Amino acid sequence: MEVVYERCCGVDVHKKMIMTCLRTGKRREIREFGTSTKALREMATWLESASCQIVALESTGSYWKPIYNVLEALGLDVMVVNAQHMKAVPGRKTDAKDAEWIADLLQYGLLKASYIPHKEQRELREVSRYRKNLIQERAREINRLEKVLEGANIKLTSVLKKLTGTSARHLMEGALTDSITDESIEDMLYGSAKQKSSEILESMDGVLSPVQKKLVRAILDHIDDMTLRISDMDNIINREMQQYEEAIGALDEIPGIGPESAQTILAEIGLNMDRFPTAAHLASWAGLSPGNNENAGKRKSGKTCKSNKTLKTTLVQCATAAVRRKGTFFRAQYDRLTVRRGANRAKVAVAHSMIIAIWHMLKFHQSYKDLGGDYYNKFNTEHKIAAYLKKLLELGWQLPVPIAV
């Protein structure tokens, strides 16, 4: 095979140590370094002095990130590769042999680099993912709160839509202080809840024990704290994503995608679509394309592969919201697929269409154009009419006899 890099280095990454193998022609030099910043700088200095052309890192958890940052800051060419793409031969595995194997594959150009965005976008990703985790944790806390209230036979969620509203919060505060009466409940309700005061009073007729009151107070405080932290993350993201405002506005036009979802999507994929040659490449990287599993001419399970979890879950959530809007292409696509493929697979297909549209919008700076809810009815109309007529005849419907004039 042709040698692509005359001087290259393979790095086997661990939490407390890294094993490196520098290939210079047919010569190999193996060294072990620590993972402190000082040790990483020593490794980078060694590679610079050896005129190393490129470094390949194994994408192990988050341990590769500080190594990548140090090498990137010093101007060394570095790539992160998927560990599954370069598994060593079983029975011959050591840290040194892993580093040698990575260096051998790299020297002959057999490694495929993972997509690593620039440092500013990586930091933006961390903030966006932290906000998403906070929102998920707050939702879990709200579910815990509802569970405790149900245990005390307080059926508040049977009357009100959510526990995070102003009326629900005042009612829970009143339940903790035993201050809910026929007279005081009117002052605790706001908006449309005032029209259901009698039902709400009946739903609040439960018994909170002293221990349950302490638990409810702790959960409410936790929810308030996470709400404040989410607000702080929103401020950081809004400030750091000012250059994304135009793209956020464009993505907001897509059914099912709101400003926060648009921020999360752009934090994951960025604005430059040159990294993805086609929309299919981006869809595959997002884990929304069918997998390839064919043997002896027979196609087996085509389930999607593992990928960017944050991007994939966000797009599926957006697809879930999009299919609720009638008269759109996404709703038509969902209705067409859900009958024979199921609701979950249909939503993934809608998310796949979303990421295809996003690629075209960012690549060519186009606005979103909905194809309409009647998009699939525009094809093979004669065949569809014949099929529907055949079905009607099977059900006993008869063609009307024309009246002679």
XYZ file of C-alpha atoms in Angstrom:
405
model
C 0.000 0.000 0.000
C 1.015 3.571 -0.630
C 2.339 5.515 2.325
C 0.225 8.657 2.843
C 2.062 10.149 5.862
C 5.810 9.639 6.259
C 5.788 10.979 9.838
C 2.645 10.372 11.893
C 1.629 9.456 15.431
C -1.056 7.181 16.857
C -2.326 7.874 20.372
C -4.147 5.381 22.605
C -6.114 7.495 25.099
C -6.874 6.619 28.727
C -7.963 8.587 31.767
C -4.593 8.744 33.571
C -2.135 7.991 30.773
C -1.761 8.025 27.005
C 0.397 5.745 24.888
C 1.909 7.227 21.734
C 3.581 5.602 18.745
C 5.515 7.849 16.353
C 6.046 6.345 12.895
C 8.963 7.736 10.869
C 9.113 5.630 7.750
C 9.574 2.072 9.032
C 10.924 3.239 12.389
C 8.654 3.247 15.452
C 9.129 5.102 18.699
C 6.748 4.417 21.575
C 6.411 6.719 24.586
C 4.023 6.986 27.498
C 2.787 10.337 28.834
C 0.499 11.486 31.609
C -2.722 13.405 31.024
C -1.849 16.609 32.878
C -1.476 19.779 30.830
C 2.263 19.783 31.464
C 2.623 16.215 30.200
C 0.509 16.962 27.144
C 2.701 19.941 26.296
C 5.769 17.717 26.588
C 4.176 15.271 24.155
C 3.320 18.089 21.735
C 6.892 19.450 21.935
C 8.251 15.968 21.184
C 5.979 15.618 18.156
C 6.925 19.082 16.887
C 10.624 18.310 17.193
C 10.076 15.097 15.211
C 8.265 17.049 12.437
C 5.121 14.956 12.904
C 2.659 15.582 10.044
C -0.555 14.358 11.693
C -1.791 12.795 14.950
C -4.692 10.350 15.314
C -6.579 10.113 18.621
C -8.970 7.424 19.746
C -12.382 8.921 20.603
C -12.648 7.500 24.120
C -15.385 9.206 26.154
C -14.366 12.788 26.841
C -10.688 11.997 27.542
C -9.629 12.972 24.023
C -10.833 16.584 24.394
C -7.932 18.076 26.435
C -5.389 16.334 24.191
C -7.103 17.681 21.094
C -7.229 21.193 22.544
C -3.504 21.246 23.350
C -2.447 19.869 19.963
C -4.851 22.184 18.130
C -3.565 25.241 20.015
C 0.017 24.402 18.973
C -0.980 24.134 15.318
C -0.489 20.383 14.929
C -2.768 18.566 12.482
C -4.893 16.172 14.543
C -7.838 13.879 13.849
C -10.222 11.987 16.111
C -11.245 8.525 14.910
C -13.942 6.086 15.962
C -12.561 3.286 18.114
C -14.888 0.751 16.431
C -13.258 1.430 13.063
C -9.824 0.250 14.191
C -10.241 -2.621 16.619
C -7.013 -4.545 17.182
C -6.755 -8.313 16.711
C -8.157 -10.117 19.809
C -5.536 -11.840 21.927
C -2.805 -9.371 20.958
C -4.052 -6.268 22.704
C -1.859 -4.018 24.819
C -1.722 -0.238 25.103
C 1.530 -0.141 23.129
C 0.153 -2.371 20.369
C -2.999 -0.251 20.205
C -0.897 2.869 19.618
C 1.179 1.010 16.996
C -1.951 -0.185 15.219
C -3.400 3.339 15.118
C -0.117 4.696 13.735
C 0.044 1.930 11.095
C -3.496 2.619 9.893
C -2.844 6.361 9.873
C 0.391 6.038 7.889
C -1.419 4.267 5.056
C -4.451 6.572 5.111
C -6.891 3.946 6.397
C -8.441 6.089 9.127
C -11.484 8.290 8.683
C -11.540 11.462 10.759
C -14.579 12.251 12.879
C -16.222 15.661 12.532
C -14.742 17.965 15.185
C -16.008 21.576 15.006
C -13.883 24.575 15.922
C -13.229 25.429 19.589
C -15.927 28.123 19.890
C -18.606 25.777 18.615
C -17.409 22.975 20.892
C -17.832 25.271 23.879
C -21.261 26.313 22.601
C -22.177 22.634 22.364
C -21.299 22.105 26.009
C -23.560 24.968 27.119
C -26.403 23.822 24.864
C -26.165 20.215 26.035
C -26.045 21.327 29.675
C -29.223 23.357 29.143
C -30.897 20.337 27.552
C -29.893 18.160 30.522
C -31.262 20.747 32.952
C -34.584 20.841 31.107
C -34.796 17.048 31.196
C -33.940 16.950 34.890
C -36.553 19.623 35.660
C -39.149 17.526 33.816
C -38.185 14.526 35.965
C -38.547 16.637 39.117
C -42.018 17.762 38.019
C -42.973 14.107 37.543
C -41.676 13.336 41.044
C -43.752 16.199 42.423
C -46.874 14.866 40.735
C -46.165 11.407 42.158
C -45.890 12.760 45.717
C -49.114 14.748 45.332
C -50.933 11.694 44.011
C -49.699 9.763 47.045
C -51.374 12.402 49.226
C -54.553 12.110 47.077
C -54.191 15.654 45.725
C -55.518 15.422 42.150
C -54.293 18.788 40.971
C -53.144 17.585 37.536
C -56.636 16.210 36.864
C -57.960 19.787 36.788
C -54.998 21.965 35.762
C -52.843 21.343 32.685
C -49.458 21.644 34.411
C -47.898 21.957 37.845
C -45.571 24.784 36.852
C -48.288 27.407 36.355
C -48.937 30.332 38.694
C -52.228 28.927 40.013
C -50.740 25.485 40.665
C -47.792 26.990 42.533
C -50.023 29.093 44.811
C -52.229 26.083 45.514
C -49.231 23.936 46.476
C -47.909 26.688 48.730
C -51.351 26.844 50.340
C -51.387 23.055 50.802
C -48.033 23.230 52.589
C -49.386 25.817 55.041
C -52.918 24.331 55.285
C -54.383 27.661 54.222
C -56.740 26.513 51.443
C -60.377 27.327 52.258
C -63.526 28.155 50.326
C -62.773 31.851 50.768
C -59.016 31.891 50.185
C -58.925 29.707 47.082
C -60.232 32.506 44.871
C -57.117 34.566 45.610
C -54.877 31.651 44.584
C -56.327 31.206 41.089
C -55.449 33.126 37.947
C -56.813 33.231 34.419
C -59.085 30.412 33.279
C -58.497 28.524 36.536
C -60.946 30.874 38.300
C -63.796 29.245 36.378
C -62.967 25.849 37.914
C -62.621 26.897 41.557
C -65.074 24.283 42.863
C -63.359 21.443 40.977
C -59.928 22.615 42.096
C -61.047 22.841 45.718
C -62.303 19.262 45.538
C -59.051 18.064 43.905
C -57.024 19.659 46.726
C -58.927 17.708 49.403
C -55.996 15.480 50.297
C -53.735 14.895 53.275
C -50.045 15.827 53.201
C -48.110 14.343 56.086
C -45.267 16.376 57.675
C -42.702 14.243 55.830
C -44.498 14.721 52.502
C -44.621 18.482 53.054
C -40.849 18.561 53.534
C -40.393 16.481 50.393
C -42.689 18.729 48.337
C -40.817 21.810 49.589
C -37.454 20.270 48.624
C -38.744 19.367 45.134
C -40.194 22.852 44.595
C -36.915 24.474 45.638
C -35.020 22.185 43.262
C -37.380 23.076 40.394
C -36.929 26.806 41.116
C -33.146 26.417 41.189
C -33.067 24.570 37.859
C -35.442 27.122 36.311
C -32.993 29.862 37.314
C -30.031 27.908 35.916
C -31.887 27.268 32.649
C -32.524 31.003 32.383
C -28.795 31.656 32.907
C -27.923 29.163 30.157
C -30.458 30.845 27.854
C -28.732 34.182 28.411
C -25.305 32.698 27.665
C -26.517 30.979 24.501
C -28.374 34.058 23.249
C -25.262 36.160 23.781
C -22.857 33.700 22.161
C -25.118 32.852 19.203
C -25.666 36.343 17.870
C -23.948 35.379 14.614
C -26.507 32.557 14.266
C -29.573 34.839 14.472
C -30.346 34.703 10.757
C -30.029 30.911 10.650
C -32.114 30.529 13.828
C -34.863 32.627 12.264
C -34.747 30.506 9.100
C -34.956 27.205 11.008
C -37.781 28.613 13.123
C -39.926 28.660 9.968
C -39.817 24.845 9.777
C -42.908 23.299 11.423
C -42.046 21.762 14.796
C -38.776 23.677 15.273
C -38.737 26.558 17.745
C -35.965 29.028 18.613
C -34.470 26.849 21.381
C -34.502 23.734 19.190
C -32.913 25.738 16.368
C -30.149 26.869 18.741
C -29.472 23.264 19.792
C -29.371 22.043 16.183
C -27.022 24.813 15.045
C -24.770 24.305 18.072
C -24.346 20.681 16.979
C -23.899 21.057 13.209
C -22.672 24.653 12.850
C -23.295 26.950 9.885
C -20.680 25.645 7.437
C -22.112 22.706 5.479
C -18.933 22.149 3.454
C -17.993 19.437 5.966
C -20.966 17.409 4.687
C -20.725 16.908 0.885
C -24.429 16.079 0.551
C -27.560 16.193 2.665
C -27.369 12.400 2.929
C -23.973 12.687 4.650
C -25.445 15.005 7.296
C -28.470 12.734 7.782
C -26.171 9.729 8.215
C -23.957 11.629 10.682
C -27.076 12.572 12.651
C -28.108 8.902 12.815
C -31.364 9.447 10.924
C -30.594 7.378 7.817
C -31.481 3.681 7.482
C -28.578 1.390 8.272
C -27.107 -0.968 5.660
C -27.346 -4.664 6.515
C -27.485 -6.883 3.445
C -26.352 -10.480 3.023
C -26.757 -12.847 0.072
C -28.970 -10.330 -1.710
C -31.382 -10.092 1.220
C -31.820 -6.847 3.110
C -32.086 -7.337 6.856
C -32.790 -4.857 9.650
C -32.162 -1.277 8.564
C -32.215 0.320 12.005
C -30.388 3.591 12.422
C -26.852 3.566 13.780
C -25.417 5.275 16.856
C -24.547 8.904 16.325
C -24.883 12.392 17.793
C -27.431 11.671 20.534
C -28.263 15.308 21.284
C -28.973 16.174 17.654
C -30.965 13.013 16.996
C -33.235 13.320 20.045
C -33.819 17.027 19.367
C -34.875 16.382 15.776
C -37.174 13.509 16.782
C -38.802 15.787 19.383
C -39.266 18.442 16.701
C -40.754 15.806 14.379
C -43.205 14.811 17.117
C -44.383 18.420 17.297
C -44.429 18.860 13.506
C -46.750 15.919 12.800
C -49.423 17.517 14.977
C -49.778 20.430 12.537
C -52.307 19.537 9.851
C -51.931 20.549 6.229
C -48.136 20.254 6.162
C -45.815 17.937 4.266
C -44.508 16.435 7.515
C -48.037 15.499 8.598
C -48.713 13.948 5.192
C -45.465 11.974 5.358
C -46.274 10.792 8.880
C -49.804 9.684 7.939
C -48.429 7.845 4.923
C -45.787 5.906 6.864
C -47.355 5.342 10.290
C -49.908 2.833 8.913
C -47.319 0.319 7.732
C -44.178 1.286 9.679
C -45.484 2.437 13.055
C -45.511 5.809 14.776
C -41.907 5.766 16.033
C -40.350 4.900 12.677
C -42.580 7.426 10.949
C -41.325 10.164 13.297
C -37.717 9.216 12.555
C -38.520 9.493 8.835
C -39.965 12.967 9.417
C -36.826 13.926 11.378
C -34.779 12.662 8.410
C -36.724 14.980 6.089
C -36.108 17.840 8.522
C -32.331 17.429 8.524
C -32.358 17.208 4.704
C -34.247 20.532 4.553
C -31.880 22.097 7.104
C -28.824 21.132 5.016
C -30.259 22.762 1.903
C -31.280 25.898 3.806
C -27.824 26.371 5.339
C -25.883 25.289 2.268
C -27.658 27.474 -0.287
C -29.065 30.131 2.099
C -32.637 29.322 1.124
C -35.837 29.810 3.102
C -38.094 26.909 4.021
C -40.829 26.019 1.528
C -43.460 23.538 2.656
C -44.493 21.044 -0.019
C -48.049 20.928 1.319
C -50.302 18.286 2.775
C -51.408 17.127 -0.716
C -47.854 16.474 -1.928
C -48.229 12.694 -2.237
C -51.628 13.022 -3.957
C -49.965 14.690 -6.950
C -48.313 11.423 -8.061
C -49.992 8.522 -9.880
C -53.431 10.103 -9.575
C -55.079 7.775 -12.116
C -53.728 4.693 -10.381
C -54.968 5.957 -7.015
C -58.428 6.740 -8.412
C -58.664 3.234 -9.879
C -57.561 1.670 -6.583
C -60.088 3.657 -4.556
C -62.904 2.808 -6.998
C -61.993 -0.864 -6.800
C -62.143 -0.719 -3.009
C -65.546 1.017 -3.109
C -66.918 -1.634 -5.452
C -65.666 -4.373 -3.114
C -67.556 -2.690 -0.275
C -70.818 -2.772 -2.280
C -70.850 0.716 -3.740
C -72.361 0.956 -7.214
C -71.593 3.379 -9.992
C -74.446 5.868 -10.477
C -76.476 5.253 -13.656
C -76.312 8.320 -15.920
C -79.707 9.923 -16.543
C -80.659 10.273 -20.212
C -81.630 13.786 -21.221
